Amino acid sequence: MNKILRNIQETGLANHALHNGGSIHPLILPADLTSGTGLMNPSVYLDGDQLLVNIRHVNYTLYHSEGKNFQHQFGPLQYLHPEDDRALRTVNYVCTLTKDLDIDKIHRVDTSLLDVEPKWEFTGLEDARLFRWGEKLYLCGVRRDTTTNGVGRMELSEIKVGNTIKEVSRFRMPAPPPDETYCEKNWMPVIDMPYHFVKWTNPTQVVKVDVEAGTCETAVLNENNKTYFGADLRGGAQVINWGKDHYLTLTHEVNLFNSELGRKDGAYRHRFILWDKNWNLVNFSPKFSFLTGEIEFCAGAAIVGKDLVISFGFQDNAAFLLRISTRLVNEFIKMEGE
């Protein structure tokens, strides 16, 4: 393993970026909007020449004992809720960003036109990716509050931007036939292919949804370059163009396990994935973390000039943007090692 790769895996991708001209930017909303609970899993998108970011706010605080040094009596991973509210509630805020990646304007997404009484304790659109297809700006994430047992499906929500931001349509996307899975989540929208998502990375499965017909079908299933990673590569950022001939995204892989006392725990790691335009897997990076935390999640990426801006959450309690040069990304993708 070379020295640079070892440094990234020991100190995090953010540290590598910072030592090579990059920057990291916390995304902070006023406490009077959030009551001080978690901001997480932002999704950055370059809409024309305007940078936008969706920030997920939840009504709980997650505690994770990094290094397992200060574990809660009920285990190293705990969701701390208000005493009078055990539900897991999500609200989304779409913000405009300055060229320096600071938050300029904040809009809570108004979903009142389409909201109904939730049937499950997880409410709201979770881990929504922000993107535009044609004239329509969308948020797309998983919703689990429409059934009494929490069945999850990706929902495509069109939003209108004005003095406020309002959700004006909502489409609950079925899984490809026979549509019998319990929870679908983390599908990655392909920015230059309207209504196409990468559902799985390895082997690559691209699905196409038809909003008018209410259907979802597999458009591509490419097993030509199936690689053994030791874990499922799950969804992350949007799928963006990388030069003229490739697609790029970031995925995550999660190791869920029990602590030495049998309590729930987990660790997330990420990879850059590179395809050609025929969805052949061309290359991938070694796995990495952003800040060496075990609970991290990436839901957005956008090319801005010669940099890649990546949005990620840390421990369900903090949201960040990482600016890293495209040169460093290309170098990292070419590195060999796990």
Coordinates of C-alpha atoms in Angstrom, one line a residue:
M1 CA 0.0 0.0 0.0
N2 CA 1.5 3.3 -1.0
K3 CA 2.1 6.2 1.5
I4 CA -0.7 8.5 0.1
L5 CA -3.3 5.7 0.3
R6 CA -2.2 4.7 3.8
N7 CA -2.6 8.4 4.8
I8 CA -6.1 8.7 3.3
Q9 CA -7.2 5.5 5.0
E10 CA -5.7 6.5 8.4
T11 CA -6.7 10.2 8.4
G12 CA -9.6 10.5 6.0
L13 CA -10.2 11.9 2.5
A14 CA -11.0 15.3 3.9
N15 CA -7.5 15.6 5.5
H16 CA -5.9 14.6 2.2
A17 CA -7.9 17.3 0.4
L18 CA -7.0 20.0 2.9
H19 CA -3.3 19.3 2.5
N20 CA -3.6 19.6 -1.2
G21 CA -5.5 22.9 -1.7
G22 CA -9.0 21.7 -0.8
S23 CA -11.4 22.9 1.9
I24 CA -14.1 21.7 4.2
H25 CA -17.3 23.7 5.0
P26 CA -19.8 22.9 7.8
L27 CA -23.4 23.4 6.8
I28 CA -25.2 25.0 9.8
L29 CA -28.8 26.0 10.2
P30 CA -30.0 28.3 12.9
A31 CA -30.9 26.5 16.1
D32 CA -34.4 28.2 16.1
L33 CA -35.1 26.1 13.1
T34 CA -33.8 22.8 14.4
S35 CA -34.0 23.0 18.2
G36 CA -30.4 21.8 18.1
T37 CA -31.0 18.3 16.8
G38 CA -29.3 16.6 13.9
L39 CA -28.4 18.0 10.5
M40 CA -27.3 15.2 8.2
N41 CA -26.8 13.7 4.7
P42 CA -26.8 16.9 2.5
S43 CA -27.1 16.7 -1.2
V44 CA -25.2 19.3 -3.3
Y45 CA -26.2 20.2 -6.9
L46 CA -25.0 22.7 -9.4
D47 CA -28.2 24.1 -11.0
G48 CA -26.9 26.2 -13.9
D49 CA -24.5 28.5 -12.2
Q50 CA -26.2 28.4 -8.8
L51 CA -25.0 25.9 -6.2
L52 CA -27.9 24.4 -4.2
V53 CA -27.8 22.0 -1.3
N54 CA -30.6 20.0 0.5
I55 CA -29.9 19.4 4.2
R56 CA -31.8 16.8 6.1
H57 CA -32.9 17.7 9.6
V58 CA -34.0 15.0 12.1
N59 CA -35.7 15.3 15.5
Y60 CA -33.1 13.2 17.3
T61 CA -29.5 13.1 18.2
L62 CA -27.4 10.1 17.3
Y63 CA -24.6 9.1 19.7
H64 CA -21.9 6.8 18.5
S65 CA -18.9 5.8 20.7
E66 CA -15.9 6.2 18.3
G67 CA -13.2 3.8 19.4
K68 CA -15.7 2.2 21.8
N69 CA -14.2 4.2 24.6
F70 CA -17.4 5.8 26.1
Q71 CA -20.2 3.4 25.3
H72 CA -23.8 4.1 26.4
Q73 CA -25.2 1.5 28.8
F74 CA -27.4 0.2 26.0
G75 CA -24.5 0.0 23.5
P76 CA -22.2 2.1 21.3
L77 CA -24.9 3.3 18.9
Q78 CA -27.9 5.1 20.3
Y79 CA -30.7 7.3 19.0
L80 CA -31.6 9.9 21.6
H81 CA -35.2 11.2 21.1
P82 CA -37.3 13.7 22.9
E83 CA -39.0 12.0 25.7
D84 CA -42.5 12.7 24.3
D85 CA -41.7 11.8 20.7
R86 CA -40.3 8.4 19.7
A87 CA -40.9 8.9 16.0
L88 CA -38.0 9.4 13.5
R89 CA -39.0 12.6 11.7
T90 CA -37.3 14.2 8.7
V91 CA -37.7 17.8 7.4
N92 CA -35.7 19.0 4.4
Y93 CA -34.1 22.5 3.9
V94 CA -33.0 23.6 0.4
C95 CA -30.3 26.3 0.6
T96 CA -28.5 28.4 -1.9
L97 CA -24.8 28.6 -1.6
T98 CA -22.3 31.4 -2.3
K99 CA -19.2 30.8 -4.4
D100 CA -17.3 30.3 -1.1
L101 CA -19.7 27.5 -0.2
D102 CA -21.4 29.4 2.6
I103 CA -25.1 29.2 3.1
D104 CA -26.9 32.2 1.6
K105 CA -30.7 31.6 1.7
I106 CA -32.5 28.9 3.6
H107 CA -35.9 27.5 2.7
R108 CA -37.8 24.7 4.5
V109 CA -39.4 22.5 1.9
D110 CA -43.1 23.0 2.2
T111 CA -44.8 19.6 1.8
S112 CA -48.2 20.5 3.1
L113 CA -49.9 20.2 -0.3
L114 CA -49.3 16.4 -0.4
D115 CA -48.8 15.4 3.2
V116 CA -51.2 12.8 4.7
E117 CA -51.4 11.4 8.2
P118 CA -48.3 9.1 8.6
K119 CA -49.0 5.4 9.2
W120 CA -45.5 4.5 10.5
E121 CA -43.1 6.1 13.0
F122 CA -40.4 7.0 10.4
T123 CA -41.9 10.1 8.7
G124 CA -40.7 12.4 5.9
L125 CA -38.5 12.0 2.8
E126 CA -35.1 10.6 4.0
D127 CA -31.7 11.1 2.4
A128 CA -33.1 13.1 -0.6
R129 CA -30.8 13.7 -3.6
L130 CA -31.3 17.1 -5.3
F131 CA -31.2 17.3 -9.1
R132 CA -32.9 18.7 -12.2
W133 CA -34.3 16.8 -15.1
G134 CA -35.4 19.1 -17.9
E135 CA -37.4 22.0 -16.5
K136 CA -38.2 20.2 -13.2
L137 CA -36.2 20.3 -10.0
Y138 CA -36.5 17.2 -7.9
L139 CA -35.8 15.7 -4.5
C140 CA -35.7 11.9 -4.5
G141 CA -35.3 9.9 -1.3
V142 CA -37.0 7.0 0.6
R143 CA -40.3 7.4 2.4
R144 CA -41.5 4.8 4.9
D145 CA -44.6 6.4 6.4
T146 CA -47.3 5.3 3.9
T147 CA -47.8 1.8 5.3
T148 CA -48.4 0.4 8.8
N149 CA -45.2 -1.8 8.6
G150 CA -42.8 0.8 7.2
V151 CA -42.4 -0.5 3.6
G152 CA -39.8 1.8 2.0
R153 CA -40.0 3.1 -1.6
M154 CA -38.1 5.8 -3.4
E155 CA -40.3 8.9 -4.0
L156 CA -39.7 11.5 -6.6
S157 CA -40.8 14.9 -5.4
E158 CA -40.9 17.9 -7.7
I159 CA -40.3 21.2 -6.0
K160 CA -40.9 24.7 -7.1
V161 CA -38.5 27.5 -6.2
G162 CA -39.8 31.0 -5.5
N163 CA -40.0 33.1 -2.4
T164 CA -40.7 29.7 -0.8
I165 CA -39.9 26.1 -1.9
K166 CA -43.0 23.9 -2.3
E167 CA -43.4 20.3 -3.2
V168 CA -45.9 20.2 -6.0
S169 CA -45.9 16.5 -7.0
R170 CA -45.0 13.2 -5.5
F171 CA -44.5 9.9 -7.2
R172 CA -43.9 6.7 -5.2
M173 CA -41.7 4.6 -7.5
P174 CA -42.2 0.8 -7.5
A175 CA -39.3 -1.5 -7.6
P176 CA -38.8 -3.5 -10.8
P177 CA -41.2 -6.4 -11.1
P178 CA -42.2 -8.3 -9.1
D179 CA -41.9 -5.3 -6.7
E180 CA -41.9 -7.4 -3.6
T181 CA -39.0 -6.0 -1.6
Y182 CA -39.5 -4.5 1.8
C183 CA -37.3 -1.4 1.6
E184 CA -35.9 0.3 -1.5
K185 CA -33.5 3.2 -0.7
N186 CA -30.4 5.0 -2.0
W187 CA -31.1 4.8 -5.7
M188 CA -28.8 7.2 -7.5
P189 CA -30.3 9.5 -10.2
V190 CA -28.4 9.8 -13.4
I191 CA -28.1 13.5 -14.1
D192 CA -28.0 13.3 -17.9
M193 CA -30.5 10.5 -18.3
P194 CA -34.0 11.7 -17.1
Y195 CA -35.9 9.1 -15.0
H196 CA -33.0 6.7 -14.8
F197 CA -31.4 5.6 -11.6
V198 CA -28.5 3.3 -10.7
K199 CA -30.2 0.9 -8.3
W200 CA -27.2 -1.4 -7.7
T201 CA -23.6 -0.9 -8.6
N202 CA -22.1 -4.4 -8.7
P203 CA -23.4 -5.8 -11.0
T204 CA -24.6 -2.5 -12.4
Q205 CA -28.4 -2.3 -12.6
V206 CA -29.9 0.9 -14.1
V207 CA -33.7 1.3 -13.8
K208 CA -36.1 3.6 -15.7
V209 CA -39.3 4.9 -14.1
D210 CA -42.3 6.1 -16.0
V211 CA -44.2 8.6 -13.9
E212 CA -47.3 8.6 -16.2
A213 CA -47.6 4.8 -16.4
G214 CA -46.5 4.3 -12.7
T215 CA -44.0 1.7 -13.7
C216 CA -40.3 0.9 -13.2
E217 CA -38.3 -1.5 -15.4
T218 CA -34.7 -2.6 -15.6
A219 CA -33.0 -0.7 -18.4
V220 CA -29.4 -2.1 -18.0
L221 CA -28.1 -5.1 -16.1
N222 CA -24.4 -5.2 -16.8
E223 CA -22.5 -8.1 -15.2
N224 CA -19.4 -7.8 -17.6
N225 CA -17.2 -6.3 -14.9
K226 CA -18.6 -7.8 -11.7
T227 CA -16.0 -7.5 -9.0
Y228 CA -15.8 -9.0 -5.6
F229 CA -15.7 -6.1 -3.0
G230 CA -16.6 -8.1 0.1
A231 CA -19.8 -6.1 0.6
D232 CA -22.7 -4.6 -1.4
L233 CA -21.9 -1.3 -2.9
R234 CA -25.0 0.8 -2.0
G235 CA -26.1 4.1 -3.3
G236 CA -24.7 7.5 -2.5
A237 CA -24.3 10.6 -4.7
Q238 CA -26.0 11.4 -7.9
V239 CA -24.4 9.9 -11.0
I240 CA -22.6 12.8 -12.8
N241 CA -20.6 13.1 -16.0
W242 CA -16.9 12.7 -15.6
G243 CA -15.3 14.1 -18.7
K244 CA -17.0 13.2 -22.0
D245 CA -16.8 9.5 -21.7
H246 CA -17.5 8.5 -18.2
Y247 CA -19.9 8.5 -15.3
L248 CA -18.8 9.1 -11.7
T249 CA -20.5 8.5 -8.4
L250 CA -19.7 7.7 -4.7
T251 CA -21.2 4.6 -3.1
H252 CA -21.2 3.4 0.5
E253 CA -20.7 -0.1 2.0
V254 CA -21.8 -0.8 5.5
N255 CA -20.7 -3.4 8.0
L256 CA -23.5 -3.9 10.6
F257 CA -22.4 -6.0 13.6
N258 CA -22.9 -6.5 17.3
S259 CA -20.6 -5.1 20.0
E260 CA -18.9 -7.4 22.4
L261 CA -22.0 -7.1 24.6
G262 CA -24.3 -8.0 21.7
R263 CA -25.5 -4.4 21.0
K264 CA -26.1 -2.8 17.6
D265 CA -23.1 -1.2 15.9
G266 CA -22.0 -0.3 12.4
A267 CA -19.3 1.1 10.2
Y268 CA -19.6 2.9 6.9
R269 CA -17.0 3.3 4.1
H270 CA -17.1 4.8 0.7
R271 CA -15.8 4.4 -2.8
F272 CA -15.6 6.4 -6.0
I273 CA -17.1 4.4 -8.9
L274 CA -16.2 5.1 -12.6
W275 CA -18.3 3.7 -15.5
D276 CA -18.0 4.2 -19.2
K277 CA -21.2 5.4 -21.1
N278 CA -22.2 1.7 -21.7
W279 CA -22.2 1.1 -18.0
N280 CA -19.1 -1.0 -17.9
L281 CA -17.3 -0.7 -14.6
V282 CA -14.0 1.0 -15.6
N283 CA -12.4 1.6 -12.2
F284 CA -13.0 2.3 -8.6
S285 CA -11.2 3.8 -5.6
P286 CA -10.1 2.0 -2.5
K287 CA -12.6 2.4 0.3
F288 CA -12.3 5.4 2.6
S289 CA -13.9 7.6 5.2
F290 CA -14.2 11.3 5.1
L291 CA -13.4 12.2 8.7
T292 CA -12.4 8.7 10.0
G293 CA -15.8 8.4 11.6
E294 CA -17.8 5.1 11.5
I295 CA -21.2 6.7 10.8
E296 CA -20.8 8.8 7.6
F297 CA -23.0 9.1 4.5
C298 CA -22.6 10.9 1.1
A299 CA -25.7 12.0 -0.9
G300 CA -24.3 14.5 -3.4
A301 CA -21.5 15.6 -5.7
A302 CA -21.1 18.4 -8.2
I303 CA -18.2 19.5 -10.4
V304 CA -17.4 23.2 -9.8
G305 CA -14.6 24.5 -12.0
K306 CA -11.6 22.2 -11.5
D307 CA -13.0 20.8 -8.2
L308 CA -15.4 18.2 -7.1
V309 CA -17.7 19.4 -4.3
I310 CA -18.9 16.4 -2.2
S311 CA -21.7 16.7 0.4
F312 CA -21.7 14.3 3.4
G313 CA -23.1 13.7 6.8
F314 CA -21.3 12.7 10.0
Q315 CA -22.9 10.7 12.8
D316 CA -26.4 12.1 11.8
N317 CA -25.3 15.2 13.7
A318 CA -23.4 17.3 11.2
A319 CA -23.4 18.2 7.5
F320 CA -20.4 19.2 5.5
L321 CA -19.2 20.1 2.0
L322 CA -15.7 18.9 0.9
R323 CA -14.0 20.6 -2.0
I324 CA -11.3 18.4 -3.6
S325 CA -9.6 18.8 -6.9
T326 CA -10.6 16.6 -9.8
R327 CA -7.0 15.8 -10.2
L328 CA -6.8 14.3 -6.7
V329 CA -10.0 12.3 -7.4
N330 CA -8.5 10.8 -10.6
E331 CA -5.3 9.9 -8.8
F332 CA -7.2 8.2 -5.9
I333 CA -9.4 6.2 -8.3
K334 CA -6.2 4.8 -9.9
M335 CA -4.7 3.6 -6.6
E336 CA -4.6 -0.1 -5.9
G337 CA -5.6 -1.5 -2.5
E338 CA -8.6 -2.1 -0.4

